[in-house]
Short mmCIF file of C-alpha atoms in Angstrom, two decimals:
data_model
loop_
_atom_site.label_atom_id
_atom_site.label_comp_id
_atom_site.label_asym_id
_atom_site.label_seq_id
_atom_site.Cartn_x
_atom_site.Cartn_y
_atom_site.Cartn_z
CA UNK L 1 128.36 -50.65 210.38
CA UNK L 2 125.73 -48.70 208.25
CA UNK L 3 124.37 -45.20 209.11
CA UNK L 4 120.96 -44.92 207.67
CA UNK L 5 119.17 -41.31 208.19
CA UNK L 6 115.61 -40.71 208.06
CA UNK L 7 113.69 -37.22 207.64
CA UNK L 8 110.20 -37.91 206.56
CA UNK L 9 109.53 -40.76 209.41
CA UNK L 10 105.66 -41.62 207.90
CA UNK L 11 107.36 -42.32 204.75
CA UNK L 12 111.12 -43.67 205.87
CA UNK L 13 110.20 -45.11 209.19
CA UNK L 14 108.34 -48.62 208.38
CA UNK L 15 110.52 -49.75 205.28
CA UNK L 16 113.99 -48.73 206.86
CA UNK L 17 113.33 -50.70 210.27
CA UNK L 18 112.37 -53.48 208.05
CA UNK L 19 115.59 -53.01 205.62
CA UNK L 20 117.35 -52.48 209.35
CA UNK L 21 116.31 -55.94 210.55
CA UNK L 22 117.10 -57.90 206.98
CA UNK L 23 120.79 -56.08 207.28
CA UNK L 24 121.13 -57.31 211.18
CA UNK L 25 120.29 -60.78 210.06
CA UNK L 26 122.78 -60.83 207.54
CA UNK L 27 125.85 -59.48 209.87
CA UNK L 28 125.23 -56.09 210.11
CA UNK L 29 125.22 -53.48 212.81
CA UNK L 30 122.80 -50.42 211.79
CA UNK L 31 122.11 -47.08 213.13
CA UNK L 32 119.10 -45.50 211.77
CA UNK L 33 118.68 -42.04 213.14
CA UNK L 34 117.79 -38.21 212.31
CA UNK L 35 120.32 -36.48 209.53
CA UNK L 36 122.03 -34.58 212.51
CA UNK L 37 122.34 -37.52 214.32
CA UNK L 38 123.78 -39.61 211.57
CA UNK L 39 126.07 -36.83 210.47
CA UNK L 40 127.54 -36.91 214.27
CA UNK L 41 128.42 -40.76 213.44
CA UNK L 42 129.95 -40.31 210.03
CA UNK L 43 132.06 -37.57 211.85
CA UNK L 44 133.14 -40.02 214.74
CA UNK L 45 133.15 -43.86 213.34
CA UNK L 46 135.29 -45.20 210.28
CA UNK L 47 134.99 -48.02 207.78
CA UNK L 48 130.86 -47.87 207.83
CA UNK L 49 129.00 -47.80 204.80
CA UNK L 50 126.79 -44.48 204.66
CA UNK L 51 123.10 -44.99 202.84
CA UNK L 52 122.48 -41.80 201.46
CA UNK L 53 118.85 -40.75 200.68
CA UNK L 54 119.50 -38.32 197.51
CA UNK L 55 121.47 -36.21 196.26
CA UNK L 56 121.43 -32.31 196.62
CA UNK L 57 123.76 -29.63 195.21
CA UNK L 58 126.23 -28.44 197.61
CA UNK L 59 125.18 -30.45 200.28
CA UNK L 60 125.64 -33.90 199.92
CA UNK L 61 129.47 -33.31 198.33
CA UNK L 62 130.60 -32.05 201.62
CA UNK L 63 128.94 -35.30 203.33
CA UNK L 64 130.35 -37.58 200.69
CA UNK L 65 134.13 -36.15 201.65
CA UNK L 66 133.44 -36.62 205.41
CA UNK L 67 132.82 -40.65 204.35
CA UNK L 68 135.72 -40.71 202.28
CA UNK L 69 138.04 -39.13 204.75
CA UNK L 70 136.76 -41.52 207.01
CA UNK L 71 137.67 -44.31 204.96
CA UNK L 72 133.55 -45.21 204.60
CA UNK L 73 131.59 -45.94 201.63
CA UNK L 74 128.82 -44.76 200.00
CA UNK L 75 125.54 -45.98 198.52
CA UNK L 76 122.52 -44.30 197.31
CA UNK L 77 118.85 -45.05 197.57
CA UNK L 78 117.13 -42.11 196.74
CA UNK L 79 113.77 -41.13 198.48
CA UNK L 80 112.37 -39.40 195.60
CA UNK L 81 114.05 -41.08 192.38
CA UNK L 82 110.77 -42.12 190.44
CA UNK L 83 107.97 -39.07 189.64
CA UNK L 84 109.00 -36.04 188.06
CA UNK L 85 108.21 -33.38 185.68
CA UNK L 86 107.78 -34.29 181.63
CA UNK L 87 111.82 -32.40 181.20
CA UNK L 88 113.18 -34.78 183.98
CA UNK L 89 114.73 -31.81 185.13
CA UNK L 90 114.46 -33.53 189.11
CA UNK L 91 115.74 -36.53 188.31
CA UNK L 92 118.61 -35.60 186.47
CA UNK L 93 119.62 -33.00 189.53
CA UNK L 94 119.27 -35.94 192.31
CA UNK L 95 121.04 -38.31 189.72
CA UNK L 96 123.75 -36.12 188.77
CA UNK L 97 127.47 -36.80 187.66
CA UNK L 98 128.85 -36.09 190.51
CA UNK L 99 126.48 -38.43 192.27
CA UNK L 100 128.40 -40.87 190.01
CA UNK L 101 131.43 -40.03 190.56
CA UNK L 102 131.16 -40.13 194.52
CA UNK L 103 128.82 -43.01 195.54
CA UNK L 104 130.32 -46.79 195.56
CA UNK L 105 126.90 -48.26 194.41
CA UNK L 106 123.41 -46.95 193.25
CA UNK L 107 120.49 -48.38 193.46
CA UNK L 108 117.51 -46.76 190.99
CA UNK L 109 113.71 -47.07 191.21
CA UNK L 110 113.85 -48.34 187.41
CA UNK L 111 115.15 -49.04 184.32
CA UNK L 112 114.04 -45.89 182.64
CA UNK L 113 115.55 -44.01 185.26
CA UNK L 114 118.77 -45.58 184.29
CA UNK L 115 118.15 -44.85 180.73
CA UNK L 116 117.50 -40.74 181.78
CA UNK L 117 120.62 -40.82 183.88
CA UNK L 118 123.08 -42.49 180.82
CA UNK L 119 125.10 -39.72 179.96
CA UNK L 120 125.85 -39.39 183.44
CA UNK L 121 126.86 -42.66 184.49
CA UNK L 122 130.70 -42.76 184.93
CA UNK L 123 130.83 -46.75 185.69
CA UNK L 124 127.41 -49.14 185.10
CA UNK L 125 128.51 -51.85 186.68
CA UNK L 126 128.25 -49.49 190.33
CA UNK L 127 124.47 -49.32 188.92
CA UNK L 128 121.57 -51.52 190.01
CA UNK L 129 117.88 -51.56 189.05
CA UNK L 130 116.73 -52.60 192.75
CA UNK L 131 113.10 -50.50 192.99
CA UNK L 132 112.44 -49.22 196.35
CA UNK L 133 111.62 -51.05 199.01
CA UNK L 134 108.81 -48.66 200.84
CA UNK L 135 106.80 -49.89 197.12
CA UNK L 136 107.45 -53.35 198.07
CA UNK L 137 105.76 -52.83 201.42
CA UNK L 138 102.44 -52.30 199.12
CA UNK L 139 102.18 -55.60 198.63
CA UNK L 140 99.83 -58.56 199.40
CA UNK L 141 102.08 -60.39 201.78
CA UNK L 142 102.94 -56.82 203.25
CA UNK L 143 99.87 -55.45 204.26
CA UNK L 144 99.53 -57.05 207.38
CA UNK L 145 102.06 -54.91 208.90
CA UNK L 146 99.23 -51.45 208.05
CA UNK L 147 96.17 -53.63 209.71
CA UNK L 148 95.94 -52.30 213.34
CA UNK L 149 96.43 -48.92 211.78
CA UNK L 150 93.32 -49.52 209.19
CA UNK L 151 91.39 -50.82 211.82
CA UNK L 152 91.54 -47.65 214.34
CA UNK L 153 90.80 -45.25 211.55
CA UNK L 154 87.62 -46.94 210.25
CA UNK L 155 86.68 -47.07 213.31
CA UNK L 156 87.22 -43.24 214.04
CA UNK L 157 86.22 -42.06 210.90
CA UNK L 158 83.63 -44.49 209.46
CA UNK L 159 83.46 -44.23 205.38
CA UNK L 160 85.51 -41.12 204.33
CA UNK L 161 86.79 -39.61 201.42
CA UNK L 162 90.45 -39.25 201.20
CA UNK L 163 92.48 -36.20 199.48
CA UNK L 164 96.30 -36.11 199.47
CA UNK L 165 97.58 -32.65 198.44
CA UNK L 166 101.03 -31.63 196.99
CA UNK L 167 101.31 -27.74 197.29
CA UNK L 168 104.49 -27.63 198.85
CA UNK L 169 105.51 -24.74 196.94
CA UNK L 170 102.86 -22.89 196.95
CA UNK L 171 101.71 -23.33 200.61
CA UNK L 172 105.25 -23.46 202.37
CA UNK L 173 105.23 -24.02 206.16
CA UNK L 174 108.20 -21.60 205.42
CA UNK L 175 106.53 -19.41 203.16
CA UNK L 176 107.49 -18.10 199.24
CA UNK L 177 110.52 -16.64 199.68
CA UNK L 178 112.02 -19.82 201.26
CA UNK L 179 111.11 -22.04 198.32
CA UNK L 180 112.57 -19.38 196.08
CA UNK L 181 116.06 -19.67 197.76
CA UNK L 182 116.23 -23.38 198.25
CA UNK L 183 114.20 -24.67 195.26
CA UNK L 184 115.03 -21.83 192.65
CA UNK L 185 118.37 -23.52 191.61
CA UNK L 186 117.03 -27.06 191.52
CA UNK L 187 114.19 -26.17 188.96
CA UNK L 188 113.86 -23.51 186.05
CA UNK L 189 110.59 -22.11 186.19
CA UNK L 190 110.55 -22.00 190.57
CA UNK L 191 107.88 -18.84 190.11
CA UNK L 192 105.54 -20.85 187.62
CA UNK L 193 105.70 -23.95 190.21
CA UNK L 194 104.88 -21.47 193.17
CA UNK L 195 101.86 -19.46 191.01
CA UNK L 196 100.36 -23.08 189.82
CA UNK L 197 100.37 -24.50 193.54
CA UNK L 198 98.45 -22.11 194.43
CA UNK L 199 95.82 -22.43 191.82
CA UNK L 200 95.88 -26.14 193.01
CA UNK L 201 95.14 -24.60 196.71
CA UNK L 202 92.52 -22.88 195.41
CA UNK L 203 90.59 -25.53 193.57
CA UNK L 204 91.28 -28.43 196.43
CA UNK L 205 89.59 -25.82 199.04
CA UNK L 206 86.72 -24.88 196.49
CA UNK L 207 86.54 -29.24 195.68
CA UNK L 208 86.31 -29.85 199.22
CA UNK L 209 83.81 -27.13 200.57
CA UNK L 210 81.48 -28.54 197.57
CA UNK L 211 81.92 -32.36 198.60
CA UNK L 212 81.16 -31.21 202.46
CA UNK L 213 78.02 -29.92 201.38
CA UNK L 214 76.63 -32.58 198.39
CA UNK L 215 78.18 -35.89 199.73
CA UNK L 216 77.67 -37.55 203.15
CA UNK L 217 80.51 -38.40 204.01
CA UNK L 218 83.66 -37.31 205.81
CA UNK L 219 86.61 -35.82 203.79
CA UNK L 220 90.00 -36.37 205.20
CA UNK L 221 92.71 -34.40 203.84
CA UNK L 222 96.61 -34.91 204.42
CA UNK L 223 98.84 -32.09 203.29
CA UNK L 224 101.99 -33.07 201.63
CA UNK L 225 104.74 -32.91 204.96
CA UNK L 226 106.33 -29.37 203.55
CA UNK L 227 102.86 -28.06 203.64
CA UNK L 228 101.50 -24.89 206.38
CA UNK L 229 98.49 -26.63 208.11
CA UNK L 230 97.39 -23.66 209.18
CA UNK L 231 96.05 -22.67 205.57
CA UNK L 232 93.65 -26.06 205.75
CA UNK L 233 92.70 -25.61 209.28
CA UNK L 234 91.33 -22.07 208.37
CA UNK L 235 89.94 -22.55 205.19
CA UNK L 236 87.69 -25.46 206.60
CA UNK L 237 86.73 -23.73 209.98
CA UNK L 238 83.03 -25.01 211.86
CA UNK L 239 83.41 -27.67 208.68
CA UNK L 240 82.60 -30.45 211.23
CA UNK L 241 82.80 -33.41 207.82
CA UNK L 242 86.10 -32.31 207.27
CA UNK L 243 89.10 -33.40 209.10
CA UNK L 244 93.29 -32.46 208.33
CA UNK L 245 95.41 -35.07 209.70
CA UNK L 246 98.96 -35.70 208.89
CA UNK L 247 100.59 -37.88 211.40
CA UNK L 248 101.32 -41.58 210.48
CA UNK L 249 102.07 -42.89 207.14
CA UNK L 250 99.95 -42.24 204.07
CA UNK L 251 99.01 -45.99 203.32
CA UNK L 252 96.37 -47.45 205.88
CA UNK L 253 94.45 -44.38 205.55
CA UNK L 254 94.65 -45.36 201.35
CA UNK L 255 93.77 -48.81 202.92
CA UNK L 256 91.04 -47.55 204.87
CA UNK L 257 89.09 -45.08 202.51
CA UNK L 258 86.71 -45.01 200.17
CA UNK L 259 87.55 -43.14 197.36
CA UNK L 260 90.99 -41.34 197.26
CA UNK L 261 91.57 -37.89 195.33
CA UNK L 262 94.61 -35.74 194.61
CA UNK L 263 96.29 -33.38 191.93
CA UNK L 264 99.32 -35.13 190.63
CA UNK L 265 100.94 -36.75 193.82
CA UNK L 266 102.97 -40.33 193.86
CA UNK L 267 100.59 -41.23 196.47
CA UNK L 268 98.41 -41.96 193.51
CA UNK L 269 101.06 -44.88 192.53
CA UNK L 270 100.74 -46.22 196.45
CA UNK L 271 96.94 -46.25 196.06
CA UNK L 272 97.33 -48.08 192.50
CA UNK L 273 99.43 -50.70 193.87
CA UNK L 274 97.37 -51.26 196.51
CA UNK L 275 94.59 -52.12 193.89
CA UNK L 276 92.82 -48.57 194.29
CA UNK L 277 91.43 -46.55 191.56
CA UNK L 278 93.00 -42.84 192.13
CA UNK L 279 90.99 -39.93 191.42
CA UNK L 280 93.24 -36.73 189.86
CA UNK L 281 91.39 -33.53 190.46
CA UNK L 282 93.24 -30.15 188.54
CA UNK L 283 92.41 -26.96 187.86
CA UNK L 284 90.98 -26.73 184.07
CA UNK L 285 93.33 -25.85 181.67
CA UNK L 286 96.61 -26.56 184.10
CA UNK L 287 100.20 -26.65 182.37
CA UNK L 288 101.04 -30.04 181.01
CA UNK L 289 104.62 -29.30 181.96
CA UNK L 290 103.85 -28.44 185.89
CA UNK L 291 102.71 -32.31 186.46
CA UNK L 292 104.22 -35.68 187.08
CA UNK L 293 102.31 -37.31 184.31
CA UNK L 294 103.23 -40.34 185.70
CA UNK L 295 100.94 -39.66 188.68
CA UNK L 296 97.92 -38.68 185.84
CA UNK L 297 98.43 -41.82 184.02
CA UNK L 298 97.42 -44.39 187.12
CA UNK L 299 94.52 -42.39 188.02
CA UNK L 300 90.79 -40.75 186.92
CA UNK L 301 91.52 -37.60 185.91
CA UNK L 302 89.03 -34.95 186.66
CA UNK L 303 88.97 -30.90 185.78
CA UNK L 304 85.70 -30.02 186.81
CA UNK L 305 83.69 -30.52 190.55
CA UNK L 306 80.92 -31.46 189.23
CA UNK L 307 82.13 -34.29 187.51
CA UNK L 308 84.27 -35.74 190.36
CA UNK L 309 81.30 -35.14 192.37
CA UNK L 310 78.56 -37.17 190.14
CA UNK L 311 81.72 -40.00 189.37
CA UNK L 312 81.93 -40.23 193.59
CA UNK L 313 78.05 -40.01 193.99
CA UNK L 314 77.42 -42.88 191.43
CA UNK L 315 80.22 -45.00 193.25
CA UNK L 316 81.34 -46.07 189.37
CA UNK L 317 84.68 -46.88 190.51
CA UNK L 318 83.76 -48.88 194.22
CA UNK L 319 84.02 -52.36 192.61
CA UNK L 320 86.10 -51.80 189.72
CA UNK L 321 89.46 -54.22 190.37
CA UNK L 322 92.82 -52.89 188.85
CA UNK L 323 96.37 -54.91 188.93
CA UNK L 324 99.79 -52.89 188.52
CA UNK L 325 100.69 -55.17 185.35
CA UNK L 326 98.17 -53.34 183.12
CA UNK L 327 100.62 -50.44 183.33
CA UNK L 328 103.47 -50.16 181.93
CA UNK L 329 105.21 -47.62 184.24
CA UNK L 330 105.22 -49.78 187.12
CA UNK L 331 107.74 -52.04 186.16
CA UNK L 332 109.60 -49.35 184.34
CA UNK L 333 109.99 -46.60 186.67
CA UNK L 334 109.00 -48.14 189.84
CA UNK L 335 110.60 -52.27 188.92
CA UNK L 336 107.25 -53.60 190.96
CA UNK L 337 108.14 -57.19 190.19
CA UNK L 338 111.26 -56.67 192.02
CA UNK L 339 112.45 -58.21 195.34
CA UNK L 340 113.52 -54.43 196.31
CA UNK L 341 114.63 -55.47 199.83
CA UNK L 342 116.67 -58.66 199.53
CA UNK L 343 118.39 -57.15 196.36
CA UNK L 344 119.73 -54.24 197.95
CA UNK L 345 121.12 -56.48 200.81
CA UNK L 346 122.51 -58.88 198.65
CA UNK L 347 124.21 -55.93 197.13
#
């Protein structure tokens, strides 16, 4: 038996049925279901391997001795093991010692992710370089599985423009004083994150009301999952080019638009491995240390409207082909060459 939870289903959902169906063919019995769900099952069933989805302070230690009293083991794939900040300071949290200590096997996103996470590595040969497998769906042979999805939004929404925000701490669905309490012990400068989110806000909502008014075409703009729609759906009232959706996963509609824009967001990695030139849009003069540079590196960086807006306008980028190989970071932090899915059921 393996208990597999999901939380984020547009991100989880696709990849983990497909890990779910690999794993069935090769003798296994999974149960892929909500955290609260799963956490009933690790409480009731024995001997069942638990596939944890990343570590967290606190939490995740009094999971991993419900497993262990249960006589279960555990194995981490972490759901957000690959972008972080230039101090690593989210990596090395979610790969922590006791992480280490507890799980039975690891699997990283890359080998420099190993390399960050040395000094807390209690036994290497628990440790595999495996990528992860919702990258692996990005490619060629994959796509087929987005194609119905493509199809229905081009039809509903013609040529659009695409932005994919990030502000999740600075435009809570449960406001300030939650991210304070459950982010302010995870990284140092929690009040500097919050304050530069919302100068993000504020320059997305001032980038989009421009492109509504010089560019024919539609903008479509998904908020990051941890994100208060309320703030978009206000800002952008009787804006009739602009649309907020957020249901579904992120990749047909990278599939299906035209040009794709955000601030520093991993959805700029999905968009460059689907062979899509990302446009990065910040406010000028933003703090080197408050982005994933990661994220800046695959894309167009832009600090100023009017220059995203002539570089869209002049279409510079529409038949420009890129290929993942021509950067670095994709096989280092992200192991794209990688059979992600048949390696971590070998495993």
């Amino acid at each position: 038996n393996i208990l597999i939870p999901i939380e984020t289903c547009s991100r989880e959902l696709l990849y983990k049925v497909y890990l779910c169906n690999l794993l069935a063919e090769n003798g296994f019995t999974c149960y892929l279901g909500s955290k609260p769900q799963i956490i009933y099952l690790m409480k009731s069933l024995s001997n069942y391997i638990y596939l944890d989805k990343g570590y967290h302070e606190g939490v995740s230690d009094i999971l991993y001795r419900v497993v262990k009293k249960n006589n279960g083991l555990i194995v981490s794939l972490d759901e957000e093991g690959g972008v972080d900040f230039s101090n690593h300071q989210t990596l090395m949290s979610r790969y922590s010692k006791p992480l280490f200590d507890s799980a039975n096997l690891i699997f990283l996103w890359g080998s420099k992710q190993k390399k960050i996470a040395s000094t807390n590595i209690s036994n290497f040969d628990n440790v595999k370089v495996s990528g992860h497998p919702r990258f692996e769906l990005l490619k060629p042979e994959y796509q087929y599985l987005y194609s119905k999805e493509v199809d229905k939004i081009k039809i509903k929404y013609g040529s659009f423009i695409l932005i994919n925000t990030n502000m999740g701490f600075g435009n809570n669905i449960k406001g300030d004083d939650f991210v304070k309490e459950n982010y302010g012990g995870r990284f140092n400068n929690i009040e500097g994150l919050i304050s530069f989110d919302k100068d993000k806000l504020s320059s997305f909502c001032s980038l989009v009301i421009s492109l509504s008014q010089e560019i024919f075409s539609t903008v479509v703009i998904r908020p990051h999952p941890e994100e208060n729609l309320d703030y978009y759906i206000n800002a952008f009232k009787g804006i009739n080019s602009v649309k907020i959706v957020r249901s579904g996963s992120v990749v047909p509609w990278i599939i299906a638009a035209k040009s794709i824009i955000h601030p520093d967001c991993t959805t700029a990695i999905e968009c460059l491995f689907l062979g899509k030139i990302p446009l990065s849009f910040l406010p000028k003069n933003y703090p080197k240390d408050q982005v994933t540079s990661i994220t800046l590196q695959a894309s167009n960086c832009f600090t100023c409207e009017k220059d995203i807006i002539y570089f869209l306008n002049n279409n510079f980028h529409s038949h420009e082909k890129i290929h993942w190989k021509n950067y670095p970071f994709a096989q280092d932090y992200f192991s794209y060459s990688k059979t992600s899915m048949s390696l971590i059921v070998r495993e």
